[in-house]
Amino acid sequence: MSRRVDFPPDDELKEILHDFQRRGLSLAIRLRYLEEKQGMKIGSTKLKKLNKKFEVPSARKFNDVEGATAAIADIVSRDINQGQGPDTVKRVAALRLNIIIPRDFVRATMHGLVGQGPSDLRRPGRRSGPKKRGALDAIGIGIDIYGMRDHVGKLLWMVAVPNSRLSDTIGHVFLDMVSKYGAISVQVTFDGGSELGWLSAFQTTLRETFAPELSTAEWPACVAVQSSINIPIESTWSYDRKFNGRTLREILEEGRIHLIPGDLIHRHLFRWLWSKIVQISLDEFVDYFNNKKTRRQRARILPSGVAPNVVFDMPQDYGLENLAIAVPQAAIDQLRDLIDTPRSEALRWVPDVFDAVAREVYCRPQCQFRGKSRDLLDSGIFCVFGRLAGTFEHLIVSNIPSALI
């Protein structure tokens, strides 16, 4: 007698199956996700029928040569550093554009576009630079980036912040991460610094409250180390620099002529606009990084050859155990109330009145940018900046609230 399987509504199931393809999951892992997360225990034949029913794209059924070529050309043209190989371009096309392209086609197209193979573009010694957390900066106007990564490799949180050296700001960032996952880890490792006061206090308090059985002598709630030793997160910045960082910095350099350092309107407008662009880039990078298969390493203790998201979601399949400590939202809210600076203020890029006026100006037909999220990373963003700046200058002359400066 066959067992009855309860399927979710068609629109929900379609979205799930398309997301599996977008993430590049194997058939076996898709079946495990359906069983683990949806309670659907089905076979590969049934899954293939569902993929066909809901028109899930496949590299084997690839036929849109013109569209794929245009997508590859667009991705390569935006990679100013020319450091992305065919695997990265293939994943970016799937994650960002939802276009499934065979790797051989990507490689051949890249060779035709740049006149040399991806391996030539990534030869040893072609790239150099520090591998540490950095901040984008243009004429003294900085965009700080703060990240948190799980030990199995998954990027838990990556966010642009007004000032990563303030304890109140990092305290709110940590609580945001805890709120998203509803849990903390047994131990948090970080670079030592005064800005981590609240983070350390919150981690310790939550650990002692919701996992009192754990010995602090054997498993300290927090461990402060030098940045060179904090490998899991420090190694991430080089990947981000390859995927985003240098491209963003190059665009900033190109746009210097549009920025007037001493003009407060320009400074506010840069922070208001560019913080959003950086966050879009970080969100896309996190999606890419967490769904990218790592290189298989037989000598490695932790799982390899599989995407961090998969290991994080189903650790038992890889000989691991989920040791996350559940934390209720009420406890998170109580701790947040202890921070002197409210969250809205700690993560505020510009004065509230400026933000309100900027939103209103941005929505005007002559200023609004209707492109896709990634299009904001084109150097054309400074055309948007110029239109916004020009409109703001007109408003100031017209005596629009002086408080916005």
GROMACS .gro file of C-alpha atoms in nm:
model
  405
    1MET     CA    1   0.000   0.000   0.000
    2SER     CA    2   0.151   0.332  -0.109
    3ARG     CA    3   0.193   0.609   0.144
    4ARG     CA    4  -0.005   0.927   0.086
    5VAL     CA    5   0.209   1.238   0.035
    6ASP     CA    6   0.074   1.580   0.131
    7PHE     CA    7   0.185   1.837  -0.125
    8PRO     CA    8   0.185   2.212  -0.055
    9PRO     CA    9  -0.027   2.440  -0.279
   10ASP     CA   10   0.088   2.448  -0.642
   11ASP     CA   11   0.212   2.808  -0.631
   12GLU     CA   12   0.420   2.736  -0.320
   13LEU     CA   13   0.559   2.410  -0.459
   14LYS     CA   14   0.647   2.578  -0.788
   15GLU     CA   15   0.845   2.846  -0.605
   16ILE     CA   16   1.030   2.580  -0.402
   17LEU     CA   17   1.126   2.376  -0.709
   18HIS     CA   18   1.240   2.680  -0.904
   19ASP     CA   19   1.451   2.791  -0.608
   20PHE     CA   20   1.617   2.448  -0.599
   21GLN     CA   21   1.721   2.494  -0.961
   22ARG     CA   22   1.833   2.852  -0.902
   23ARG     CA   23   2.060   2.730  -0.623
   24GLY     CA   24   2.199   2.450  -0.839
   25LEU     CA   25   2.108   2.167  -0.601
   26SER     CA   26   2.156   1.806  -0.707
   27LEU     CA   27   1.854   1.579  -0.743
   28ALA     CA   28   1.946   1.390  -0.424
   29ILE     CA   29   1.974   1.709  -0.217
   30ARG     CA   30   1.643   1.837  -0.354
   31LEU     CA   31   1.475   1.516  -0.239
   32ARG     CA   32   1.632   1.557   0.106
   33TYR     CA   33   1.509   1.917   0.133
   34LEU     CA   34   1.157   1.813   0.037
   35GLU     CA   35   1.161   1.539   0.298
   36GLU     CA   36   1.330   1.742   0.573
   37LYS     CA   37   1.160   2.080   0.525
   38GLN     CA   38   0.828   1.993   0.354
   39GLY     CA   39   0.758   1.644   0.485
   40MET     CA   40   0.740   1.512   0.127
   41LYS     CA   41   0.905   1.173   0.087
   42ILE     CA   42   0.902   1.112  -0.289
   43GLY     CA   43   1.132   0.948  -0.543
   44SER     CA   44   1.341   1.096  -0.822
   45THR     CA   45   1.086   0.995  -1.088
   46LYS     CA   46   0.810   1.189  -0.914
   47LEU     CA   47   1.038   1.488  -0.867
   48LYS     CA   48   1.123   1.492  -1.238
   49LYS     CA   49   0.751   1.487  -1.320
   50LEU     CA   50   0.694   1.781  -1.087
   51ASN     CA   51   0.983   1.972  -1.246
   52LYS     CA   52   0.826   1.916  -1.586
   53LYS     CA   53   0.480   2.015  -1.462
   54PHE     CA   54   0.604   2.342  -1.315
   55GLU     CA   55   0.843   2.416  -1.605
   56VAL     CA   56   1.159   2.419  -1.398
   57PRO     CA   57   1.446   2.520  -1.632
   58SER     CA   58   1.739   2.286  -1.688
   59ALA     CA   59   2.087   2.322  -1.838
   60ARG     CA   60   2.018   2.008  -2.040
   61LYS     CA   61   1.724   2.180  -2.208
   62PHE     CA   62   1.918   2.499  -2.271
   63ASN     CA   63   1.829   2.669  -2.602
   64ASP     CA   64   1.828   3.047  -2.544
   65VAL     CA   65   2.172   3.111  -2.690
   66GLU     CA   66   2.112   3.482  -2.753
   67GLY     CA   67   1.976   3.551  -2.404
   68ALA     CA   68   2.251   3.350  -2.236
   69THR     CA   69   2.524   3.524  -2.436
   70ALA     CA   70   2.385   3.864  -2.342
   71ALA     CA   71   2.370   3.762  -1.975
   72ILE     CA   72   2.729   3.636  -1.975
   73ALA     CA   73   2.851   3.950  -2.152
   74ASP     CA   74   2.673   4.168  -1.895
   75ILE     CA   75   2.823   3.979  -1.599
   76VAL     CA   76   3.174   3.981  -1.747
   77SER     CA   77   3.156   4.352  -1.833
   78ARG     CA   78   3.070   4.436  -1.471
   79ASP     CA   79   3.360   4.232  -1.338
   80ILE     CA   80   3.616   4.512  -1.360
   81ASN     CA   81   3.878   4.300  -1.187
   82GLN     CA   82   3.819   4.014  -1.436
   83GLY     CA   83   3.854   3.761  -1.155
   84GLN     CA   84   3.534   3.559  -1.199
   85GLY     CA   85   3.571   3.217  -1.360
   86PRO     CA   86   3.305   3.022  -1.553
   87ASP     CA   87   3.167   2.858  -1.239
   88THR     CA   88   3.113   3.195  -1.075
   89VAL     CA   89   2.955   3.344  -1.387
   90LYS     CA   90   2.729   3.038  -1.419
   91ARG     CA   91   2.616   3.071  -1.056
   92VAL     CA   92   2.565   3.447  -1.082
   93ALA     CA   93   2.349   3.401  -1.392
   94ALA     CA   94   2.134   3.149  -1.206
   95LEU     CA   95   2.109   3.334  -0.875
   96ARG     CA   96   2.078   3.688  -1.005
   97LEU     CA   97   1.908   3.646  -1.343
   98ASN     CA   98   1.745   3.303  -1.301
   99ILE     CA   99   1.907   3.187  -1.625
  100ILE     CA  100   2.038   2.829  -1.628
  101ILE     CA  101   2.338   2.796  -1.862
  102PRO     CA  102   2.568   2.494  -1.922
  103ARG     CA  103   2.920   2.551  -1.792
  104ASP     CA  104   3.082   2.460  -2.127
  105PHE     CA  105   2.876   2.730  -2.298
  106VAL     CA  106   2.975   2.985  -2.031
  107ARG     CA  107   3.343   2.903  -2.071
  108ALA     CA  108   3.335   2.918  -2.452
  109THR     CA  109   3.143   3.246  -2.448
  110MET     CA  110   3.383   3.403  -2.198
  111HIS     CA  111   3.677   3.300  -2.415
  112GLY     CA  112   3.516   3.467  -2.714
  113LEU     CA  113   3.435   3.784  -2.520
  114VAL     CA  114   3.771   3.850  -2.353
  115GLY     CA  115   4.001   3.679  -2.602
  116GLN     CA  116   4.154   3.445  -2.348
  117GLY     CA  117   4.048   3.162  -2.123
  118PRO     CA  118   3.926   3.213  -1.764
  119SER     CA  119   4.237   3.030  -1.639
  120ASP     CA  120   4.454   3.298  -1.802
  121LEU     CA  121   4.251   3.570  -1.633
  122ARG     CA  122   4.308   3.405  -1.294
  123ARG     CA  123   4.674   3.311  -1.330
  124PRO     CA  124   4.891   3.322  -1.013
  125GLY     CA  125   5.016   3.667  -0.924
  126ARG     CA  126   4.750   3.852  -1.121
  127ARG     CA  127   4.573   3.970  -0.809
  128SER     CA  128   4.715   4.097  -0.484
  129GLY     CA  129   4.585   4.279  -0.184
  130PRO     CA  130   4.524   4.256   0.190
  131LYS     CA  131   4.282   3.990   0.312
  132LYS     CA  132   4.109   4.167   0.594
  133ARG     CA  133   3.782   4.338   0.669
  134GLY     CA  134   3.771   4.664   0.481
  135ALA     CA  135   3.545   4.958   0.423
  136LEU     CA  136   3.455   5.128   0.100
  137ASP     CA  137   3.555   5.489   0.105
  138ALA     CA  138   3.523   5.788  -0.125
  139ILE     CA  139   3.691   6.116  -0.034
  140GLY     CA  140   3.657   6.041   0.336
  141ILE     CA  141   3.295   5.920   0.324
  142GLY     CA  142   3.307   5.562   0.448
  143ILE     CA  143   3.078   5.259   0.418
  144ASP     CA  144   3.167   5.001   0.685
  145ILE     CA  145   3.080   4.633   0.644
  146TYR     CA  146   3.026   4.385   0.927
  147GLY     CA  147   2.988   4.009   0.884
  148MET     CA  148   2.919   3.694   1.085
  149ARG     CA  149   2.988   3.340   0.966
  150ASP     CA  150   2.905   2.997   1.104
  151HIS     CA  151   3.182   2.742   1.156
  152VAL     CA  152   3.048   2.516   0.877
  153GLY     CA  153   3.095   2.803   0.632
  154LYS     CA  154   2.753   2.967   0.601
  155LEU     CA  155   2.748   3.346   0.604
  156LEU     CA  156   2.489   3.427   0.869
  157TRP     CA  157   2.487   3.804   0.841
  158MET     CA  158   2.657   4.067   0.629
  159VAL     CA  159   2.548   4.424   0.660
  160ALA     CA  160   2.660   4.777   0.577
  161VAL     CA  161   2.670   4.993   0.890
  162PRO     CA  162   2.733   5.366   0.949
  163ASN     CA  163   3.012   5.298   1.200
  164SER     CA  164   3.148   4.952   1.282
  165ARG     CA  165   3.358   5.090   1.570
  166LEU     CA  166   3.063   5.170   1.798
  167SER     CA  167   2.960   4.910   2.054
  168ASP     CA  168   2.593   5.015   2.038
  169THR     CA  169   2.582   4.961   1.661
  170ILE     CA  170   2.744   4.617   1.673
  171GLY     CA  171   2.518   4.521   1.964
  172HIS     CA  172   2.213   4.589   1.748
  173VAL     CA  173   2.366   4.405   1.452
  174PHE     CA  174   2.428   4.097   1.670
  175LEU     CA  175   2.071   4.101   1.805
  176ASP     CA  176   1.938   4.135   1.450
  177MET     CA  177   2.123   3.817   1.358
  178VAL     CA  178   1.995   3.634   1.667
  179SER     CA  179   1.642   3.749   1.589
  180LYS     CA  180   1.663   3.618   1.231
  181TYR     CA  181   1.771   3.267   1.334
  182GLY     CA  182   1.599   3.258   1.672
  183ALA     CA  183   1.916   3.115   1.824
  184ILE     CA  184   2.277   3.173   1.925
  185SER     CA  185   2.579   2.949   1.882
  186VAL     CA  186   2.758   2.778   2.168
  187GLN     CA  187   3.059   3.002   2.115
  188VAL     CA  188   3.135   3.325   1.930
  189THR     CA  189   3.488   3.401   1.809
  190PHE     CA  190   3.574   3.759   1.716
  191ASP     CA  191   3.857   4.007   1.672
  192GLY     CA  192   3.921   4.189   1.997
  193GLY     CA  193   3.799   4.549   2.008
  194SER     CA  194   3.605   4.796   2.223
  195GLU     CA  195   3.315   4.789   1.974
  196LEU     CA  196   3.235   4.430   2.079
  197GLY     CA  197   3.134   4.513   2.437
  198TRP     CA  198   2.761   4.464   2.392
  199LEU     CA  199   2.805   4.167   2.157
  200SER     CA  200   3.017   3.983   2.414
  201ALA     CA  201   2.781   4.072   2.699
  202PHE     CA  202   2.471   3.962   2.506
  203GLN     CA  203   2.626   3.633   2.391
  204THR     CA  204   2.739   3.551   2.744
  205THR     CA  205   2.404   3.643   2.901
  206LEU     CA  206   2.201   3.443   2.650
  207ARG     CA  207   2.431   3.141   2.678
  208GLU     CA  208   2.413   3.139   3.059
  209THR     CA  209   2.036   3.186   3.054
  210PHE     CA  210   1.932   2.933   2.790
  211ALA     CA  211   2.215   2.680   2.816
  212PRO     CA  212   2.324   2.688   3.182
  213GLU     CA  213   2.441   2.326   3.162
  214LEU     CA  214   2.737   2.423   2.942
  215SER     CA  215   3.061   2.475   3.130
  216THR     CA  216   3.215   2.817   3.063
  217ALA     CA  217   3.556   2.674   3.158
  218GLU     CA  218   3.533   2.409   2.887
  219TRP     CA  219   3.331   2.608   2.634
  220PRO     CA  220   3.363   2.985   2.687
  221ALA     CA  221   3.073   3.182   2.542
  222CYS     CA  222   3.315   3.424   2.372
  223VAL     CA  223   3.673   3.400   2.249
  224ALA     CA  224   3.867   3.706   2.135
  225VAL     CA  225   4.155   3.645   1.894
  226GLN     CA  226   4.372   3.838   1.651
  227SER     CA  227   4.214   3.897   1.313
  228SER     CA  228   4.479   3.684   1.144
  229ILE     CA  229   4.363   3.386   1.352
  230ASN     CA  230   3.990   3.445   1.302
  231ILE     CA  231   4.003   3.253   0.974
  232PRO     CA  232   3.632   3.174   0.905
  233ILE     CA  233   3.522   3.537   0.868
  234GLU     CA  234   3.856   3.688   0.764
  235SER     CA  235   3.883   3.453   0.465
  236THR     CA  236   3.539   3.569   0.352
  237TRP     CA  237   3.656   3.921   0.269
  238SER     CA  238   3.880   3.799  -0.011
  239TYR     CA  239   3.581   3.623  -0.170
  240ASP     CA  240   3.369   3.935  -0.134
  241ARG     CA  241   3.647   4.147  -0.281
  242LYS     CA  242   3.658   3.914  -0.580
  243PHE     CA  243   3.280   3.916  -0.622
  244ASN     CA  244   3.205   4.278  -0.531
  245GLY     CA  245   3.461   4.481  -0.338
  246ARG     CA  246   3.708   4.592  -0.603
  247THR     CA  247   3.429   4.652  -0.851
  248LEU     CA  248   3.255   4.884  -0.607
  249ARG     CA  249   3.581   5.060  -0.527
  250GLU     CA  250   3.659   5.108  -0.897
  251ILE     CA  251   3.316   5.263  -0.949
  252LEU     CA  252   3.373   5.495  -0.656
  253GLU     CA  253   3.702   5.604  -0.805
  254GLU     CA  254   3.532   5.674  -1.138
  255GLY     CA  255   3.269   5.884  -0.963
  256ARG     CA  256   3.499   6.108  -0.764
  257ILE     CA  257   3.437   6.395  -1.004
  258HIS     CA  258   3.071   6.396  -0.901
  259LEU     CA  259   3.144   6.432  -0.528
  260ILE     CA  260   3.231   6.755  -0.352
  261PRO     CA  261   3.394   6.663  -0.016
  262GLY     CA  262   3.302   6.986   0.163
  263ASP     CA  263   2.939   6.984   0.047
  264LEU     CA  264   2.723   6.840   0.327
  265ILE     CA  265   2.438   6.768   0.086
  266HIS     CA  266   2.677   6.558  -0.124
  267ARG     CA  267   2.803   6.373   0.183
  268HIS     CA  268   2.451   6.296   0.308
  269LEU     CA  269   2.333   6.200  -0.038
  270PHE     CA  270   2.629   5.969  -0.092
  271ARG     CA  271   2.564   5.789   0.237
  272TRP     CA  272   2.190   5.769   0.171
  273LEU     CA  273   2.229   5.627  -0.180
  274TRP     CA  274   2.549   5.425  -0.162
  275SER     CA  275   2.461   5.242   0.161
  276LYS     CA  276   2.167   5.091  -0.025
  277ILE     CA  277   2.384   4.993  -0.322
  278VAL     CA  278   2.642   4.827  -0.098
  279GLN     CA  279   2.371   4.634   0.090
  280ILE     CA  280   2.225   4.508  -0.239
  281SER     CA  281   2.573   4.387  -0.335
  282LEU     CA  282   2.624   4.218   0.002
  283ASP     CA  283   2.286   4.041  -0.016
  284GLU     CA  284   2.371   3.908  -0.362
  285PHE     CA  285   2.715   3.798  -0.246
  286VAL     CA  286   2.574   3.614   0.058
  287ASP     CA  287   2.324   3.434  -0.166
  288TYR     CA  288   2.605   3.335  -0.404
  289PHE     CA  289   2.854   3.234  -0.132
  290ASN     CA  290   2.609   3.022   0.068
  291ASN     CA  291   2.491   2.832  -0.240
  292LYS     CA  292   2.834   2.774  -0.394
  293LYS     CA  293   2.984   2.428  -0.360
  294THR     CA  294   3.317   2.436  -0.183
  295ARG     CA  295   3.622   2.265  -0.330
  296ARG     CA  296   3.639   1.901  -0.223
  297GLN     CA  297   3.923   1.840   0.023
  298ARG     CA  298   3.967   1.487   0.154
  299ALA     CA  299   4.189   1.592   0.443
  300ARG     CA  300   3.941   1.850   0.571
  301ILE     CA  301   3.754   1.767   0.893
  302LEU     CA  302   3.443   1.966   0.806
  303PRO     CA  303   3.231   1.876   0.499
  304SER     CA  304   3.360   1.989   0.160
  305GLY     CA  305   3.229   1.963  -0.194
  306VAL     CA  306   2.887   2.086  -0.083
  307ALA     CA  307   2.727   2.430  -0.044
  308PRO     CA  308   2.734   2.586   0.306
  309ASN     CA  309   2.356   2.628   0.304
  310VAL     CA  310   2.305   2.254   0.262
  311VAL     CA  311   2.537   2.162   0.550
  312PHE     CA  312   2.380   2.428   0.773
  313ASP     CA  313   2.024   2.316   0.697
  314MET     CA  314   2.088   1.941   0.729
  315PRO     CA  315   2.400   1.889   0.944
  316GLN     CA  316   2.300   1.534   1.039
  317ASP     CA  317   2.357   1.424   0.678
  318TYR     CA  318   2.725   1.516   0.715
  319GLY     CA  319   2.799   1.366   1.054
  320LEU     CA  320   2.737   1.693   1.239
  321GLU     CA  321   2.491   1.804   1.505
  322ASN     CA  322   2.290   2.124   1.532
  323LEU     CA  323   2.403   2.278   1.861
  324ALA     CA  324   2.221   2.610   1.819
  325ILE     CA  325   2.070   2.741   2.141
  326ALA     CA  326   1.712   2.862   2.094
  327VAL     CA  327   1.641   3.217   2.213
  328PRO     CA  328   1.288   3.365   2.239
  329GLN     CA  329   1.221   3.703   2.081
  330ALA     CA  330   1.114   3.846   2.418
  331ALA     CA  331   1.465   3.793   2.555
  332ILE     CA  332   1.618   3.964   2.250
  333ASP     CA  333   1.387   4.263   2.294
  334GLN     CA  334   1.481   4.294   2.662
  335LEU     CA  335   1.850   4.301   2.581
  336ARG     CA  336   1.799   4.555   2.304
  337ASP     CA  337   1.635   4.790   2.554
  338LEU     CA  338   1.965   4.796   2.748
  339ILE     CA  339   2.148   4.970   2.463
  340ASP     CA  340   2.159   5.347   2.514
  341THR     CA  341   2.133   5.422   2.142
  342PRO     CA  342   1.804   5.309   1.980
  343ARG     CA  343   1.841   5.078   1.681
  344SER     CA  344   1.696   5.335   1.441
  345GLU     CA  345   1.960   5.586   1.548
  346ALA     CA  346   2.253   5.342   1.560
  347LEU     CA  347   2.187   5.227   1.203
  348ARG     CA  348   2.085   5.567   1.065
  349TRP     CA  349   2.293   5.691   0.774
  350VAL     CA  350   2.151   6.044   0.747
  351PRO     CA  351   1.918   6.267   0.953
  352ASP     CA  352   1.554   6.155   0.942
  353VAL     CA  353   1.435   6.470   0.769
  354PHE     CA  354   1.699   6.425   0.497
  355ASP     CA  355   1.592   6.062   0.452
  356ALA     CA  356   1.228   6.168   0.409
  357VAL     CA  357   1.313   6.435   0.152
  358ALA     CA  358   1.556   6.204  -0.031
  359ARG     CA  359   1.287   5.937  -0.067
  360GLU     CA  360   1.042   6.193  -0.200
  361VAL     CA  361   1.296   6.332  -0.449
  362TYR     CA  362   1.405   5.984  -0.559
  363CYS     CA  363   1.047   5.893  -0.653
  364ARG     CA  364   1.016   6.187  -0.892
  365PRO     CA  365   1.014   6.083  -1.261
  366GLN     CA  366   1.327   6.282  -1.347
  367CYS     CA  367   1.528   6.119  -1.068
  368GLN     CA  368   1.398   5.768  -1.027
  369PHE     CA  369   1.611   5.474  -1.130
  370ARG     CA  370   1.403   5.186  -1.264
  371GLY     CA  371   1.679   4.933  -1.335
  372LYS     CA  372   1.726   4.596  -1.168
  373SER     CA  373   1.909   4.585  -0.837
  374ARG     CA  374   2.242   4.488  -0.993
  375ASP     CA  375   2.216   4.769  -1.247
  376LEU     CA  376   2.276   5.009  -0.958
  377LEU     CA  377   2.637   4.893  -0.960
  378ASP     CA  378   2.692   5.033  -1.305
  379SER     CA  379   2.892   5.355  -1.309
  380GLY     CA  380   2.567   5.512  -1.438
  381ILE     CA  381   2.464   5.533  -1.072
  382PHE     CA  382   2.648   5.863  -1.061
  383CYS     CA  383   2.406   5.994  -1.321
  384VAL     CA  384   2.133   5.919  -1.067
  385PHE     CA  385   2.349   6.085  -0.801
  386GLY     CA  386   2.387   6.391  -1.020
  387ARG     CA  387   2.013   6.420  -1.081
  388LEU     CA  388   1.938   6.381  -0.710
  389ALA     CA  389   2.206   6.633  -0.613
  390GLY     CA  390   2.078   6.885  -0.866
  391THR     CA  391   1.722   6.850  -0.741
  392PHE     CA  392   1.837   6.886  -0.379
  393GLU     CA  393   2.026   7.205  -0.460
  394HIS     CA  394   1.710   7.346  -0.617
  395LEU     CA  395   1.512   7.255  -0.305
  396ILE     CA  396   1.764   7.425  -0.077
  397VAL     CA  397   1.749   7.741  -0.286
  398SER     CA  398   1.370   7.721  -0.258
  399ASN     CA  399   1.404   7.716   0.123
  400ILE     CA  400   1.301   7.355   0.174
  401PRO     CA  401   1.369   7.264   0.545
  402SER     CA  402   1.718   7.374   0.640
  403ALA     CA  403   1.714   7.098   0.904
  404LEU     CA  404   1.792   6.842   0.637
  405ILE     CA  405   2.150   6.967   0.631
   0.00000   0.00000   0.00000
